[in-house]
Short mmCIF file of C-alpha atoms and ligand atoms in Angstrom, two decimals:
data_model
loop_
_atom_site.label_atom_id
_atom_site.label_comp_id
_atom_site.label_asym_id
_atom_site.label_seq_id
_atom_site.Cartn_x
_atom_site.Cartn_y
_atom_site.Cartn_z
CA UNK S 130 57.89 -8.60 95.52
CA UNK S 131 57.11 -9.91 91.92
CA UNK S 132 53.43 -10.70 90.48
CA UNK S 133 52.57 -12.71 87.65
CA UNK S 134 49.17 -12.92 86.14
CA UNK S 135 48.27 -16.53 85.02
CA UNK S 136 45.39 -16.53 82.44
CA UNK S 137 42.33 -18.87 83.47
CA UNK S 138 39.24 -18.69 81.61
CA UNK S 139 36.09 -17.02 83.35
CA UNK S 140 38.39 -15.34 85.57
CA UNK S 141 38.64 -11.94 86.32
CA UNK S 142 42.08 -12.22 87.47
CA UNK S 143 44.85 -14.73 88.69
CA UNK S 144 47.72 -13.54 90.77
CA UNK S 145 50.75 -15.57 91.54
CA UNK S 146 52.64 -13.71 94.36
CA UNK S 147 56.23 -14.34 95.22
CA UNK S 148 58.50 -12.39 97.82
CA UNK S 149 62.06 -13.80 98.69
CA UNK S 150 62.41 -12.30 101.47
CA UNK S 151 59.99 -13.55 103.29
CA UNK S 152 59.28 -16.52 101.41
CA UNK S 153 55.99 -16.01 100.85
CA UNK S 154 54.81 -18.24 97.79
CA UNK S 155 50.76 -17.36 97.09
CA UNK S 156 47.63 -16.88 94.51
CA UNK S 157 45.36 -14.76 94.73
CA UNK S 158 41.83 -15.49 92.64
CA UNK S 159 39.27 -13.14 91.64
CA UNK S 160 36.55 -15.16 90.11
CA UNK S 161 33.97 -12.28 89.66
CA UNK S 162 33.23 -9.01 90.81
CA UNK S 163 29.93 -8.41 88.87
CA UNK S 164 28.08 -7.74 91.87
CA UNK S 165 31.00 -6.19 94.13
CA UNK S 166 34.49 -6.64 95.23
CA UNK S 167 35.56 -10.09 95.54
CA UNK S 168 35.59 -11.84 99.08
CA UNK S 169 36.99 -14.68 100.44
CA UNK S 170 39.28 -16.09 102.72
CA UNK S 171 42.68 -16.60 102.91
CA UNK S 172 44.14 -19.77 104.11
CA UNK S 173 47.93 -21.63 104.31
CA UNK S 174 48.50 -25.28 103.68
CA UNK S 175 51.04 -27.50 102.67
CA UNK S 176 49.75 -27.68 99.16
CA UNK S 177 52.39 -30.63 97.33
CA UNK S 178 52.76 -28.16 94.64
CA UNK S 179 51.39 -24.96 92.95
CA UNK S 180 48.94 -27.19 90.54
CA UNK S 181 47.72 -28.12 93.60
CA UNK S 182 47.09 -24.65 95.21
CA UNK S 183 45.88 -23.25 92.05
CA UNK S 184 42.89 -26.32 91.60
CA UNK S 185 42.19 -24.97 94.96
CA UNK S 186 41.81 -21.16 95.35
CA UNK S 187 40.19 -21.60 91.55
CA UNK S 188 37.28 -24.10 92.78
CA UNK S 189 37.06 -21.92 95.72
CA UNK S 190 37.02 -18.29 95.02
CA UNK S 191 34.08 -19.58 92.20
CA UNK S 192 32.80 -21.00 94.62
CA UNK S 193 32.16 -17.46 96.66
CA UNK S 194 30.84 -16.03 93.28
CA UNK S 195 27.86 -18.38 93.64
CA UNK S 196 27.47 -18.10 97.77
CA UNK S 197 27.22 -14.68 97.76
CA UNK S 198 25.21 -14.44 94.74
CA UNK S 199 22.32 -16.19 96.35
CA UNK S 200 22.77 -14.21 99.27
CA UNK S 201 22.40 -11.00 97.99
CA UNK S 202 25.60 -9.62 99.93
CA UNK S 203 26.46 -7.26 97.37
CA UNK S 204 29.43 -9.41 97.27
CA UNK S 205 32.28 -10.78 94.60
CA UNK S 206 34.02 -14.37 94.77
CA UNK S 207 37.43 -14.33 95.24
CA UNK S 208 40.63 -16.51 97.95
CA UNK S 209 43.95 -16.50 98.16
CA UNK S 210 46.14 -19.06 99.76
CA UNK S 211 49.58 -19.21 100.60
CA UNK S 212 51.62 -22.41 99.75
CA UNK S 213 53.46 -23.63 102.67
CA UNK S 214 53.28 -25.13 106.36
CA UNK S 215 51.69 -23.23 108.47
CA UNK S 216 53.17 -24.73 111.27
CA UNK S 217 56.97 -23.66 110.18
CA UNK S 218 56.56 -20.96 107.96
CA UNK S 219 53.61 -18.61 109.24
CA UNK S 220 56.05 -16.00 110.13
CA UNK S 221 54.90 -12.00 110.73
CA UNK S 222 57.04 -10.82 107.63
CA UNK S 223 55.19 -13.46 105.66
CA UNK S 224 52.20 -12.19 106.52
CA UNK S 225 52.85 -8.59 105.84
CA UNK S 226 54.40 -9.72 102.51
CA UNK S 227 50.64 -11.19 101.53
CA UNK S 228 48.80 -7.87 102.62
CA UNK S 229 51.14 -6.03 100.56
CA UNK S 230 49.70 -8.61 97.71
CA UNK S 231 45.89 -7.78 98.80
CA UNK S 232 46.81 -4.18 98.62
CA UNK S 233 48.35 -4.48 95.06
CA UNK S 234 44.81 -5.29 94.15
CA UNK S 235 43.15 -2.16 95.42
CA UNK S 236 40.04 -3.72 97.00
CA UNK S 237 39.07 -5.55 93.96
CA UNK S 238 39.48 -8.40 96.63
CA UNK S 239 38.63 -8.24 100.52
CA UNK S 240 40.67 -11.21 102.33
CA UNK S 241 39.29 -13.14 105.73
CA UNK S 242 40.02 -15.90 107.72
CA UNK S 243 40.11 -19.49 106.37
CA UNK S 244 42.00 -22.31 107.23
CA UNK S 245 45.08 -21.77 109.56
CA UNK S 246 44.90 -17.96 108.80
CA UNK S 247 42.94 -16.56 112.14
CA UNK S 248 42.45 -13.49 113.24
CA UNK S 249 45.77 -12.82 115.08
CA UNK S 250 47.57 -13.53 111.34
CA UNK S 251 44.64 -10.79 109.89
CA UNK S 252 46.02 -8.03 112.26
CA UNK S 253 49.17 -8.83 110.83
CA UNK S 254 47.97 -8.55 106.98
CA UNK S 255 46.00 -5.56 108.06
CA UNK S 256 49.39 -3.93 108.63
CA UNK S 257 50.15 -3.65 104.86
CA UNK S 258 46.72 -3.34 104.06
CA UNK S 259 42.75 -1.93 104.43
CA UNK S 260 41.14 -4.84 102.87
CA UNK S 261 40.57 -7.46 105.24
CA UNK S 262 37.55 -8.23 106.96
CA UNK S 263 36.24 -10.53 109.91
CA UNK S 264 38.74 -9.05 112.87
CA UNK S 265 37.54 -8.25 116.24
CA UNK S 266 34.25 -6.77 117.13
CA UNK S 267 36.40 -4.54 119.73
CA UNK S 268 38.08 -3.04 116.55
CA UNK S 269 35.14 -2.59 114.57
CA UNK S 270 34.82 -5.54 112.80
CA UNK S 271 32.26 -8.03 112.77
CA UNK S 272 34.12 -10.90 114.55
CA UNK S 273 33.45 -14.41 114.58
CA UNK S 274 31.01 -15.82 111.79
CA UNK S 275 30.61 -19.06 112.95
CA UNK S 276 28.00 -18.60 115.56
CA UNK S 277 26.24 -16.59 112.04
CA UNK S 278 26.75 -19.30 109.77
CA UNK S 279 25.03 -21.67 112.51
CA UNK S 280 21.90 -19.02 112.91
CA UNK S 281 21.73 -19.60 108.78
CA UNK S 282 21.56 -22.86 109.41
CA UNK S 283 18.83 -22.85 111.59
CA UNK S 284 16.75 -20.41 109.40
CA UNK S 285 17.87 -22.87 106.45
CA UNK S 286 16.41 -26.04 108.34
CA UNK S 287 13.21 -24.55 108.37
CA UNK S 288 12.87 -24.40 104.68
CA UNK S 289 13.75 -27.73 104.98
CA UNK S 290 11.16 -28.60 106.88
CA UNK S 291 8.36 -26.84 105.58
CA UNK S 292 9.33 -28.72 101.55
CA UNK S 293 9.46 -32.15 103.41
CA UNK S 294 6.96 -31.96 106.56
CA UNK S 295 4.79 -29.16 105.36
CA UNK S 296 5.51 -26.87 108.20
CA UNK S 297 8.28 -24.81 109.27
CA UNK S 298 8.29 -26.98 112.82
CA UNK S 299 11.70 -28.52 113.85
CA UNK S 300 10.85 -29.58 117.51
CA UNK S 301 10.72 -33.16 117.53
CA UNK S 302 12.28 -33.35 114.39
CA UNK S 303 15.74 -36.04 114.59
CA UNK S 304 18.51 -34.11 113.41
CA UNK S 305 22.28 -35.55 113.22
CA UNK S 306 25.05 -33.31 113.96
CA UNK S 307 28.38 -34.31 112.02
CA UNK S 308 31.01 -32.21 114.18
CA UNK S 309 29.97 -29.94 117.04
CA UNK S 310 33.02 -27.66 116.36
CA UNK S 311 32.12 -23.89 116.51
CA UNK S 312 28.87 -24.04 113.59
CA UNK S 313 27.93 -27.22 114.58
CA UNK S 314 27.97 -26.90 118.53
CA UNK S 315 25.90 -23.48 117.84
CA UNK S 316 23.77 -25.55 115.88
CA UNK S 317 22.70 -28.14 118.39
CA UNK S 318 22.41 -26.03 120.88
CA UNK S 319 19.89 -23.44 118.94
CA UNK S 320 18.36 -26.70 117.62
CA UNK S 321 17.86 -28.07 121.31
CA UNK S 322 16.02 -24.78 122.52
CA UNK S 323 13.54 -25.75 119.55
CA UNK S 324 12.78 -28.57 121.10
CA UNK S 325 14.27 -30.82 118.33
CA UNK S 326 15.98 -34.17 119.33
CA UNK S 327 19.82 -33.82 118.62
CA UNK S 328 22.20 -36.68 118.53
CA UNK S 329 25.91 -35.68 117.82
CA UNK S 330 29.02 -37.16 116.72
CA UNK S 331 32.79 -35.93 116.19
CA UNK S 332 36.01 -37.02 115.85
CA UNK S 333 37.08 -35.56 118.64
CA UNK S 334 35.22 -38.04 121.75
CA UNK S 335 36.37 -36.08 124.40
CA UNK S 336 34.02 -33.28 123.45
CA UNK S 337 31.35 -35.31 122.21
CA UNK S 338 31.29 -37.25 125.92
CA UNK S 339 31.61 -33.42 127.47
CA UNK S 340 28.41 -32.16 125.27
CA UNK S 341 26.73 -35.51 126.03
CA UNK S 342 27.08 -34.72 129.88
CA UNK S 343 26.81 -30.72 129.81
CA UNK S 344 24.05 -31.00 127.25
CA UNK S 345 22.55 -34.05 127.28
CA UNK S 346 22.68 -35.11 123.52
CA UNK S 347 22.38 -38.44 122.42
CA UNK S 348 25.96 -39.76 120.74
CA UNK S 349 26.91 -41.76 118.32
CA UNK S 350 30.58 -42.96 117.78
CA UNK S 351 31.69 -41.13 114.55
CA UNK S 352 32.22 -44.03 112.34
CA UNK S 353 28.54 -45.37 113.13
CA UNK S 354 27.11 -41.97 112.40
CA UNK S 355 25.52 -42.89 109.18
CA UNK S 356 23.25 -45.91 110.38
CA UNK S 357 21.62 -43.62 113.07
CA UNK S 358 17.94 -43.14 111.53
CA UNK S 359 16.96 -39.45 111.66
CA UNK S 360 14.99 -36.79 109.85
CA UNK S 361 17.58 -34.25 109.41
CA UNK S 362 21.51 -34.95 108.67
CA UNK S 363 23.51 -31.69 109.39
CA UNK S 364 27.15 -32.15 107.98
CA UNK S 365 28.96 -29.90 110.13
CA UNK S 366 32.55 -31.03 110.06
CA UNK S 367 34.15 -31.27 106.47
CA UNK S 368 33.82 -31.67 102.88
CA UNK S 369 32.96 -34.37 100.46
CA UNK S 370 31.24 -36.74 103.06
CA UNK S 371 28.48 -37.06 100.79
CA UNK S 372 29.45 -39.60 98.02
CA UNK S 373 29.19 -43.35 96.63
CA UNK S 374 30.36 -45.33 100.02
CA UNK S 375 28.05 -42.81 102.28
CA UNK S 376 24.93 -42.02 100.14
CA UNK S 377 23.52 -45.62 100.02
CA UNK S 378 23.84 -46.07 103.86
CA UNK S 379 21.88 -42.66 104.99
CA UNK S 380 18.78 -42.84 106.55
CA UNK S 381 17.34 -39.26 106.39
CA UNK S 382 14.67 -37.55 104.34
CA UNK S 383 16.81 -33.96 104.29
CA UNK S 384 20.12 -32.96 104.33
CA UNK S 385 21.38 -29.55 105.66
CA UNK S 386 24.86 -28.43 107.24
CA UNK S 387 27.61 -26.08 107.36
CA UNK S 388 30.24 -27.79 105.49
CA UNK S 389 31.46 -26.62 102.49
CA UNK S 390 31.85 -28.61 99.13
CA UNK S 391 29.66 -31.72 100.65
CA UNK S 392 29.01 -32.87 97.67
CA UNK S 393 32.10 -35.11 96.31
CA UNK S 394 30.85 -34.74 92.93
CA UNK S 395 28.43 -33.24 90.99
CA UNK S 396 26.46 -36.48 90.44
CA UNK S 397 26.19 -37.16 93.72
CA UNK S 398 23.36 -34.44 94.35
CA UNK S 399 21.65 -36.87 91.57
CA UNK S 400 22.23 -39.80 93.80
CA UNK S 401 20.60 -38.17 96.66
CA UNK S 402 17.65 -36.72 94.23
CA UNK S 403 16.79 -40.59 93.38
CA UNK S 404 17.01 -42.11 97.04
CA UNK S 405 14.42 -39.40 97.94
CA UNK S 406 16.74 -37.57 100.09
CA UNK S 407 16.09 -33.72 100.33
CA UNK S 408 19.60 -31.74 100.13
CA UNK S 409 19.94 -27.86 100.84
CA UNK S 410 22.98 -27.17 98.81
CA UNK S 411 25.58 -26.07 100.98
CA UNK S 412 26.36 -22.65 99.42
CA UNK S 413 22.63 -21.76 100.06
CA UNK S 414 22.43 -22.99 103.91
CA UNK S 415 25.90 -21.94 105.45
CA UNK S 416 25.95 -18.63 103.82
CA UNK S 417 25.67 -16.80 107.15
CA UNK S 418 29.37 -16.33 107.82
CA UNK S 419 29.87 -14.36 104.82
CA UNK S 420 26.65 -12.42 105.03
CA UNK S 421 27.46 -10.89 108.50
CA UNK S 422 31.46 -10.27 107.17
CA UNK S 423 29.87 -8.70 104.13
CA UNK S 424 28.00 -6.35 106.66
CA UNK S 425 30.72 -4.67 107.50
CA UNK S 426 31.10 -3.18 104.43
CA UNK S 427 28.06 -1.80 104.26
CA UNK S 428 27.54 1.94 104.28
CA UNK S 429 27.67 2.74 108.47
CA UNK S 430 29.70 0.01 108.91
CA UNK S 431 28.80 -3.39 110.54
CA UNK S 432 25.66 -3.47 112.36
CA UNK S 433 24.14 -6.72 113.76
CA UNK S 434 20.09 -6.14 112.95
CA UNK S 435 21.23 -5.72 109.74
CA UNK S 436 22.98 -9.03 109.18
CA UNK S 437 20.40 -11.00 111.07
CA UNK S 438 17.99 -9.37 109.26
CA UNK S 439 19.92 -10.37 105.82
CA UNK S 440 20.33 -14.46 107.25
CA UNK S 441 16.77 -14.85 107.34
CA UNK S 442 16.73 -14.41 103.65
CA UNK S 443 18.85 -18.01 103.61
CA UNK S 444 14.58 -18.95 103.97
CA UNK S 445 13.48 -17.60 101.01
CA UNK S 446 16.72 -18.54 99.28
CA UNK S 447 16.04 -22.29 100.20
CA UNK S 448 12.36 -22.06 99.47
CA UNK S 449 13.03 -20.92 95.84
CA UNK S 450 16.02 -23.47 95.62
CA UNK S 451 13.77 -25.97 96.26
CA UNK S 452 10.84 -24.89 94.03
CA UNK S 453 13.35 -24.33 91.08
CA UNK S 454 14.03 -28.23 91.67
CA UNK S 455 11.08 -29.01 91.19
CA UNK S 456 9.37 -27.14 88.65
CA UNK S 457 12.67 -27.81 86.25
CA UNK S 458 13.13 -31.44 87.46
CA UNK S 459 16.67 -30.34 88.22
CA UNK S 460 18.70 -31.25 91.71
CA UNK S 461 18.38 -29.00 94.43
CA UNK S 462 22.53 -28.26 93.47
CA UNK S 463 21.99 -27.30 89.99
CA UNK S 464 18.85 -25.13 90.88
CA UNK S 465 21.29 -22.66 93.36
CA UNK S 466 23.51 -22.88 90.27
CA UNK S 467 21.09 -21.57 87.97
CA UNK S 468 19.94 -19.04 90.93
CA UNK S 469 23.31 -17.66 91.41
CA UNK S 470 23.58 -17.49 87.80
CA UNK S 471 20.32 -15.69 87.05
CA UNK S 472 21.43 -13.09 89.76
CA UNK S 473 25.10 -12.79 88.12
CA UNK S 474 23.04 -12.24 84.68
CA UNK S 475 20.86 -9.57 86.35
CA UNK S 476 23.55 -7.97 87.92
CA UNK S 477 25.75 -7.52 84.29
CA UNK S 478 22.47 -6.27 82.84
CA UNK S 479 21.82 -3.86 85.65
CA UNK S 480 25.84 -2.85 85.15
CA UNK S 481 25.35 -2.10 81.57
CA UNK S 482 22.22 -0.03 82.04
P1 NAD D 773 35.57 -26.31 113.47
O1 NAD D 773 36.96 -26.69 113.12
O2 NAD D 773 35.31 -25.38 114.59
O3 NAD D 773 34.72 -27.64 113.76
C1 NAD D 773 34.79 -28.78 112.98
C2 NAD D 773 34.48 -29.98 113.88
O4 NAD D 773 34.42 -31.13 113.05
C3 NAD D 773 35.56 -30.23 114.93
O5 NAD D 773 34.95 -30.45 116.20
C4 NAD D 773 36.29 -31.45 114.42
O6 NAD D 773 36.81 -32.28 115.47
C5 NAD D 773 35.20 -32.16 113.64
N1 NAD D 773 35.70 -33.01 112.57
C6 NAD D 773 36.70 -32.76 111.69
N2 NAD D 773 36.84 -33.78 110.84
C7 NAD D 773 35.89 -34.68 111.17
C8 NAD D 773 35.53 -35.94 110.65
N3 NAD D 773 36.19 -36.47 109.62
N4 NAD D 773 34.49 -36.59 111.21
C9 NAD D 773 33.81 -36.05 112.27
N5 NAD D 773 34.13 -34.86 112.80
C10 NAD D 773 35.15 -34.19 112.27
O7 NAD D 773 34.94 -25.78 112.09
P2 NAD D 773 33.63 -24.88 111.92
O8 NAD D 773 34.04 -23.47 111.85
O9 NAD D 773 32.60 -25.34 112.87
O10 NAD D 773 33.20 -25.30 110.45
C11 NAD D 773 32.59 -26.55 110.18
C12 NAD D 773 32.38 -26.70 108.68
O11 NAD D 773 31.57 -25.64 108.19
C13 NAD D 773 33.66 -26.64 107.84
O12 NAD D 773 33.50 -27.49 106.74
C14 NAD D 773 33.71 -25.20 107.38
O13 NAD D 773 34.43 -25.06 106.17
C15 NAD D 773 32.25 -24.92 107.16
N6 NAD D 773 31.87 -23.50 107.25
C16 NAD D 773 32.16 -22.81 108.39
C17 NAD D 773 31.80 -21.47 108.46
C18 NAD D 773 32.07 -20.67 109.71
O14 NAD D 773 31.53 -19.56 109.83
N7 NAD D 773 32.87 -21.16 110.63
C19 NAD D 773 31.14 -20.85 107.39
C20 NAD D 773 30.83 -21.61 106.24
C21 NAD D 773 31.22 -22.94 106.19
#
């Protein structure tokens, strides 16, 4: 097992982690731990080389700093990820190899799932080590966030609502679903019990013709999805779908989903600023996941009031998002910057006292 640290500005710490043995090739990122220990997931992926991984679990576990600084979880931003194919290399001694990592780092970061890492791989890390979070609810643990991160949504699109309708009302309202995989599907269906008129698209047809039939949503073929006219687009499926070739074709007054890093650039939450287009920055709106894992840290342990209780803050979050834009003439994006920043600020002041 050998550690190295690599120096990044504005990092707390950078950990590359190598074991022969197993193979295991990984970095570990704590952005920033003013306001707690450091959580974020881990996730494995082919990266094409360690550049690669390192742009990655840097943009990411920063990322986390911001998320959980809006939502109050008490919460640090950190990631890891694990260079490699997940497909030929996820192996149990790799696994234990990367808990043995977490554990070097003495709970200055928590690890969950993310991409290809699931909760079968986390019992595995737990082996070697205390600090992971997100298993089963039969162990303790808070389980799934998705069907969280959806709820968040929902509490997020009513903020929406109220800054561009006036009222907190979604029945009626259009909304667009962009992938009805686990936050999405959750969405449309909590969305449907509103009353609000869904129409769905995916990638993958076969479930969008099964949800179509089950549910009754109206469809749209995936590559179409943008000339559907709607009051609500919910990206629900993956990142950077909002950018030059996609922002001149929507035709939506708000924009609110689970997806992470929507935004393909910066500018682009300028773009959607001058076409009129209301956009609930994604860190604000799908921070639901990480604010029911963060319960579980919580003195008492995980307790689901409590985290519901917390999501409904995404609300207030989004109201003063959206008043920050306004009274500063700023994008919605920069304004949860500048939130997540003033709470970072309070919480090194607060630290020092
Ligand atoms: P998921 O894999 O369960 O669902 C994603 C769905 O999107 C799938 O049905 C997939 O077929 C579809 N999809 C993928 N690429 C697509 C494309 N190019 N066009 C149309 N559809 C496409 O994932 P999820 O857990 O529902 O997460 C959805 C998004 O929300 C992801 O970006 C994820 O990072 C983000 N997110 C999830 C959580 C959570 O708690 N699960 C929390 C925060 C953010």
């Amino acid at each position: 097992m050998e550690t190295t640290e690599i120096q990044v500005d504005g990092y707390e710490k950078v950990l590359r982690c190598r074991d022969r043995s197993s193979g295991l090739h990984a970095l570990i990122a704590v952005h920033d731990t003013t306001l707690g220990p450091a959580l974020g997931g881990m996730r494995m992926l082919p990266y094409s080389s360690e550049d690669e991984a390192l742009f990655d679990v840097l943009r990411l576990s920063e990322g986390m700093t911001y998320k959980s600084a809006c939502a109050e979880t008490g919460l640090g931003g950190g990631k890891s990820v694990i260079i490699g194919d997940p497909k030929t290399l996820k192996k149990p001694d790799l696994l234990k190899a990367m808990g043995r990592f977490v554990q070097v780092l003495d709970g200055k970061y928590i690890t969950a799932e993310d991409m290809n890492i699931g909760i079968a791989d986390l019992e595995i890390v737990r082996t070697e080590t205390k600090w992971v979070t997100g298993l089963s609810r039969e162990s303790g643990s808070s389980g799934n966030p998705s069907p969280y991160t959806a709820h968040g949504v929902l509490v997020g699109l009513h903020a929406v609502a109220e800054e561009v309708w006036g009222s907190k009302e979604l029945k009626g309202k259009h909304v667009l679903i962009q992938g009805v995989g686990a936050v999405g599907g959750r969405l449309a269906e909590l969305l449907k019990e509103l009353g609000a008129r869904i129409t769905i698209c995916d990638i993958n047809e076969a479930k969008v013709a099964e949800l179509k039939q089950s549910k009754g949503y109206e469809t749209v073929p995936d590559a179409k999805h943008l000339d559907v006219a709607c009051d609500i687009y919910a990206p629900c499926a993956r990142g950077a779908g909002l950018n030059d070739q996609t922002i001149p074709r929507l035709k939506c007054k708000a924009i609110g989903g689970a997806a992470n890093n929507q935004l393909l650039e910066l500018r682009h939450a300028q773009a959607l600023k001058d076409r009129g287009i209301l956009y609930a920055p994604d860190f604000v709106i799908n921070a639901g996941g990480i604010i029911n894992v963060g319960v579980e840290l919580l003195p008492g342990g995980y307790k689901e009031a409590t985290s519901l209780k917390m999501i409904e803050n995404i609300h207030t979050n989004l109201r003063k998002v959206f008043e920050m834009s306004r009274k500063d003439g700023v994008t919605t994006h920069e304004a949860a910057l500048r939130l997540a920043r003033q709470r970072l600020a309070e919480g090194k002041k607060a630290r020092k006292a």
